[in-house]
């Protein structure tokens, strides 16, 4: 009988790879918490309606990629394809606007999209997500992009570019929609079926199209950035000004329209040229109207999401993973010594000293080989003779020196040795 395999596009993260993930998570918590972000954890499934309303009915995510299903009660649910809508829901549901002023959240976790799996594109993938509610000031747009650049650097990734753009407000967008629609109609019917449909329903989405012919037809399309109102222009100019003052390098790229309907004003993406076609490692923007559209208060907001699989792929290209090694390895010879070693190892662990040991009474040679491979700094060696004398040998694998220590207070001795380092 064939063994059951994981679902295509949903991967195991094995112990050999977990170091990359833990490093990224550590850096994320450190950097984001320094900027005043608090962790929030929302469920991985929500009512389907939340994403349909929050992300937009005519976006690729909602139309083609959502893991939607009816549960046993016949309620329509979906596995979350992104985190923003859920965090906004939680903010409204728990009345967090009653606590006046600024709120900053972050979330780390799996997202689900039914896409065609390939390198850097999966069906279950993980995102670092950050959201800020309650501030219209361009300062926060700039601060968020500055923080994102710092985070990427802290994770250990170099050579990425921050691309920024503005999508204007709802009013600028309405005017631009018509200008774009007129342009698309004037171009004739050479677009793909999707774009022909988008022309009617959601013209801005044509820029997400990957069909080459459509790309060519769009080359001289009018640009939203040239049709924004004075307020939006002033906001964007201020964002750029703050980024310069913060020393965060950026490029204005009018092509950054993002795949979701809810963005207004600032949008941005962090891109790399090291991952082939999956060049975006993160992106986000402002979504001032979303809260109201989801039945909440009129609170301005912005956020970003960064894909962790792509960060791991980049890290693997750039540097060696730090090897996680135990502090001690407990080697023993003979049944009685093995028994004592087992008990003492638990005491060491209980005191916060990471300890490995032999459970099976293997030969000393084989235990020493394992100790060496584990990378442990200290090896404790306990034979029947040592046990009879209530002693233990302590070998420092770094200095290659060996000492004999009394067994009674070995835990305290090791703790003291540890704090000397
Ligand atoms: P998005 O919300 O689509 O802008 O995604 C934000 C980030 O999540 C992207 O820049 C990617 O790094 C990552 N991402 C999105 N979709 C996938 C996927 N299917 N597989 C892996 N990473 C993804």
PDB file of N, CA, C and O in Angstrom, residues 37 70-71 93 102 164 182 208 266 285 352 379:
ATOM      1  N   UNK A  37       4.961  47.246  17.941  1.00  0.00           N
ATOM      2  CA  UNK A  37       3.922  46.317  17.437  1.00  0.00           C
ATOM      3  C   UNK A  37       3.657  45.219  18.466  1.00  0.00           C
ATOM      4  O   UNK A  37       4.597  44.729  19.104  1.00  0.00           O
ATOM      5  N   UNK A  70     -17.901  24.417   2.538  1.00  0.00           N
ATOM      6  CA  UNK A  70     -19.023  24.463   3.474  1.00  0.00           C
ATOM      7  C   UNK A  70     -18.702  23.492   4.603  1.00  0.00           C
ATOM      8  O   UNK A  70     -18.274  22.363   4.345  1.00  0.00           O
ATOM      9  N   UNK A  71     -18.868  23.909   5.835  1.00  0.00           N
ATOM     10  CA  UNK A  71     -18.582  22.981   6.940  1.00  0.00           C
ATOM     11  C   UNK A  71     -19.812  22.096   7.193  1.00  0.00           C
ATOM     12  O   UNK A  71     -20.777  22.129   6.439  1.00  0.00           O
ATOM     13  N   UNK A  93     -14.395  43.650  16.038  1.00  0.00           N
ATOM     14  CA  UNK A  93     -15.157  42.761  16.928  1.00  0.00           C
ATOM     15  C   UNK A  93     -14.886  43.044  18.404  1.00  0.00           C
ATOM     16  O   UNK A  93     -15.775  42.947  19.236  1.00  0.00           O
ATOM     17  N   UNK A 102      -3.400  55.194  18.329  1.00  0.00           N
ATOM     18  CA  UNK A 102      -2.720  54.284  17.428  1.00  0.00           C
ATOM     19  C   UNK A 102      -2.675  52.850  17.961  1.00  0.00           C
ATOM     20  O   UNK A 102      -2.400  52.648  19.129  1.00  0.00           O
ATOM     21  N   UNK A 164       8.113  51.887  -4.376  1.00  0.00           N
ATOM     22  CA  UNK A 164       6.919  52.510  -3.789  1.00  0.00           C
ATOM     23  C   UNK A 164       6.073  53.184  -4.873  1.00  0.00           C
ATOM     24  O   UNK A 164       6.572  53.517  -5.957  1.00  0.00           O
ATOM     25  N   UNK A 182     -11.434  53.974 -20.842  1.00  0.00           N
ATOM     26  CA  UNK A 182     -11.480  54.555 -22.195  1.00  0.00           C
ATOM     27  C   UNK A 182     -10.262  54.098 -22.996  1.00  0.00           C
ATOM     28  O   UNK A 182     -10.363  53.751 -24.165  1.00  0.00           O
ATOM     29  N   UNK A 208      -2.283  43.396 -13.228  1.00  0.00           N
ATOM     30  CA  UNK A 208      -1.810  42.149 -12.594  1.00  0.00           C
ATOM     31  C   UNK A 208      -1.643  41.039 -13.621  1.00  0.00           C
ATOM     32  O   UNK A 208      -1.098  39.976 -13.310  1.00  0.00           O
ATOM     33  N   UNK A 266      -0.450  55.137  -0.452  1.00  0.00           N
ATOM     34  CA  UNK A 266       0.846  54.442  -0.503  1.00  0.00           C
ATOM     35  C   UNK A 266       0.721  52.933  -0.734  1.00  0.00           C
ATOM     36  O   UNK A 266      -0.030  52.250  -0.028  1.00  0.00           O
ATOM     37  N   UNK A 285       0.581  48.348   1.929  1.00  0.00           N
ATOM     38  CA  UNK A 285       0.134  49.692   1.616  1.00  0.00           C
ATOM     39  C   UNK A 285      -0.947  50.154   2.565  1.00  0.00           C
ATOM     40  O   UNK A 285      -1.231  49.513   3.583  1.00  0.00           O
ATOM     41  N   UNK A 352      18.223  24.451  33.012  1.00  0.00           N
ATOM     42  CA  UNK A 352      18.399  25.296  31.816  1.00  0.00           C
ATOM     43  C   UNK A 352      19.645  24.984  31.025  1.00  0.00           C
ATOM     44  O   UNK A 352      20.051  25.772  30.165  1.00  0.00           O
ATOM     45  N   UNK A 379      31.532  17.359  27.404  1.00  0.00           N
ATOM     46  CA  UNK A 379      31.067  15.978  27.492  1.00  0.00           C
ATOM     47  C   UNK A 379      31.343  15.492  28.917  1.00  0.00           C
ATOM     48  O   UNK A 379      32.461  15.631  29.425  1.00  0.00           O
TER      49      UNK A 379
END
